[in-house]
PDB file of C-alpha atoms in Angstrom:
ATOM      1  CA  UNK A   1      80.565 122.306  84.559  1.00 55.00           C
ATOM      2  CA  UNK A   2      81.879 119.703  82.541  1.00 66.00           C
ATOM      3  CA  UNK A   3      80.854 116.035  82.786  1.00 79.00           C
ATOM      4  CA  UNK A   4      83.398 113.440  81.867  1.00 83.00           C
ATOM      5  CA  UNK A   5      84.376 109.936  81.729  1.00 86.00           C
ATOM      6  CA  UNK A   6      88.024 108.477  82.499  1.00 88.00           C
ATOM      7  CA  UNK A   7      89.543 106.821  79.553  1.00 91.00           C
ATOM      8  CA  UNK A   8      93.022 106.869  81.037  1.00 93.00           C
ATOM      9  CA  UNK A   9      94.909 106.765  83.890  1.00 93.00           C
ATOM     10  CA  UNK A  10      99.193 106.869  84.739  1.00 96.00           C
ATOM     11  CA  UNK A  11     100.938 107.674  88.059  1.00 96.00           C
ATOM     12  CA  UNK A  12     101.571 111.317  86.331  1.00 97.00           C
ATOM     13  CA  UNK A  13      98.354 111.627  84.060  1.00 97.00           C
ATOM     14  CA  UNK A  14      94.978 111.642  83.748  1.00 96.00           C
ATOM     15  CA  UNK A  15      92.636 111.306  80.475  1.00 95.00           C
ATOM     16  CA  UNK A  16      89.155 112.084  79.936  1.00 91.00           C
ATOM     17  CA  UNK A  17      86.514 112.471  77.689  1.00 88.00           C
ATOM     18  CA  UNK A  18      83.711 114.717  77.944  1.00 82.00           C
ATOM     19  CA  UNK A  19      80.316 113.363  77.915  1.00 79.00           C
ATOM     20  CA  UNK A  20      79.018 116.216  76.105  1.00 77.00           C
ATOM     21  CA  UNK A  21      80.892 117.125  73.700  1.00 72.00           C
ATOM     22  CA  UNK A  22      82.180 119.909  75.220  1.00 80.00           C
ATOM     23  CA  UNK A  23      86.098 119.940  76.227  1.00 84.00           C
ATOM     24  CA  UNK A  24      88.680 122.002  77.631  1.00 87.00           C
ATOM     25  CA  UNK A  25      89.349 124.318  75.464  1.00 88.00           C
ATOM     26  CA  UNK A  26      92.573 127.225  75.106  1.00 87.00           C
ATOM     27  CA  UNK A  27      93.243 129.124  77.903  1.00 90.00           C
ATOM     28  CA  UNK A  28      91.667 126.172  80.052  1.00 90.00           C
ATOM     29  CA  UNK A  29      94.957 125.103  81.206  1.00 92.00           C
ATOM     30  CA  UNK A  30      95.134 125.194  85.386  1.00 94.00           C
ATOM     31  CA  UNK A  31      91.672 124.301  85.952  1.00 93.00           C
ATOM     32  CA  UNK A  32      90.873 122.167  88.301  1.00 93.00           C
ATOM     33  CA  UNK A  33      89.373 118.656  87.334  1.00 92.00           C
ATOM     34  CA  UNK A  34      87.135 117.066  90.117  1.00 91.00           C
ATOM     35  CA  UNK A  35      85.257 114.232  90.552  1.00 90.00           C
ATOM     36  CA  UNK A  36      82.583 113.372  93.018  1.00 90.00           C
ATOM     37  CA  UNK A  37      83.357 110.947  96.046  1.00 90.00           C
ATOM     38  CA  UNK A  38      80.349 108.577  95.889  1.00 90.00           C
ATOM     39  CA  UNK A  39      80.152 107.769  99.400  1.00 94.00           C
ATOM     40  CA  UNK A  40      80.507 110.871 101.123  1.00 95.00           C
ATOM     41  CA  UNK A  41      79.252 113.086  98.115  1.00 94.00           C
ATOM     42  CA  UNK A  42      81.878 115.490  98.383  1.00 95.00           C
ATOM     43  CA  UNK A  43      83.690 116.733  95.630  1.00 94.00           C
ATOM     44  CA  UNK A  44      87.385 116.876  95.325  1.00 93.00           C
ATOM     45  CA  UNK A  45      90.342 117.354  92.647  1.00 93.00           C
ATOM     46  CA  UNK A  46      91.706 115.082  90.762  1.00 94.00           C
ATOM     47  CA  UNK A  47      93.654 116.729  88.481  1.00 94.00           C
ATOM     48  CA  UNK A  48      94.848 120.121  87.067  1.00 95.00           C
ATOM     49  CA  UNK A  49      93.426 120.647  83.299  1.00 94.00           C
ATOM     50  CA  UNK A  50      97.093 120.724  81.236  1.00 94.00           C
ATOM     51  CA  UNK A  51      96.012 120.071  77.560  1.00 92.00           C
ATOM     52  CA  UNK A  52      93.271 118.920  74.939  1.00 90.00           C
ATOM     53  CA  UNK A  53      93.030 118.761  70.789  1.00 88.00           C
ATOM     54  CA  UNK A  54      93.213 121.679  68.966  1.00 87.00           C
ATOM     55  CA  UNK A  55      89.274 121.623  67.792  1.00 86.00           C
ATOM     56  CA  UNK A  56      87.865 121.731  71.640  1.00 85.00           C
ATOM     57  CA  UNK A  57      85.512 118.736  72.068  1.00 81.00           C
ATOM     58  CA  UNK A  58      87.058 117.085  69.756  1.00 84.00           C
ATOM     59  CA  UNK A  59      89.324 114.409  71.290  1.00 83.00           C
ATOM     60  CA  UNK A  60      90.351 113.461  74.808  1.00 90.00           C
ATOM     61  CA  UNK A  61      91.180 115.935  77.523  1.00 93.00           C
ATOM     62  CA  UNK A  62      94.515 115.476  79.496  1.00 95.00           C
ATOM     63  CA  UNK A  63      95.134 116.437  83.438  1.00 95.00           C
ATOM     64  CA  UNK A  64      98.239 116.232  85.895  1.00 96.00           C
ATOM     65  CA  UNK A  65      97.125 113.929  88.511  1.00 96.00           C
ATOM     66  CA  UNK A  66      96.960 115.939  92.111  1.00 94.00           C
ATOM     67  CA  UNK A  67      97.912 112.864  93.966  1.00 94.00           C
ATOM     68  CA  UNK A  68     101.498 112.355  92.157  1.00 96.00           C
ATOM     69  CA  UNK A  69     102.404 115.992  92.758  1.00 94.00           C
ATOM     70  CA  UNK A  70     100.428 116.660  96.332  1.00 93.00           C
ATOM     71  CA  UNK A  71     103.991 116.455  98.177  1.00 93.00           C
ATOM     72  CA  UNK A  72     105.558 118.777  95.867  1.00 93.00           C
ATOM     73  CA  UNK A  73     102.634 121.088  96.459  1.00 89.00           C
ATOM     74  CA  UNK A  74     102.604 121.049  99.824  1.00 92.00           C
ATOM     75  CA  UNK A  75     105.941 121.681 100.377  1.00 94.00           C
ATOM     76  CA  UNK A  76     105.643 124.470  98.120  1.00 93.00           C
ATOM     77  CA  UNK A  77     103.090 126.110 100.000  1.00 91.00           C
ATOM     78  CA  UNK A  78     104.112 125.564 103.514  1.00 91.00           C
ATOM     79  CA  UNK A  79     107.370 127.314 102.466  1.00 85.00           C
TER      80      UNK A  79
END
């Protein structure tokens, strides 16, 4: 598990930064990125892991944001 703290957000993106040190790294790419829903405690996803530096750890951490694409998706999956 990977802790992290949201530098940036767009409609399209999201961009973290790992509070350890320790980022996405290759082959990463299509993992989910979640975050914790303080009032109800549940966990859900944010984002889908798309692309980081080339050193892991080293920079910023980017994700597609689940809620600009969740129509796509679930017209994709009810077909």
């Amino acid at each position: 598990a990977l802790s992290w703290q949201l530098v940036y957000q767009s409609d399209k993106e999201l961009c973290f930064a790992p509070e350890n040190g320790k980022g996405i790294c290759s082959g990463d790419s299509g993992a989910p990125v979640v975050a914790r829903n303080l009032e109800t405690q549940e966990w859900i996803q944010v984002g889908v892991t798309a692309y980081g530096p080339a050193v892991c750890g080293q920079g910023p951490d980017f994700a597609a944001r689940v809620s600009f694409y969740a129509n796509e998706i679930l017209g994709i999956v009810k077909k």
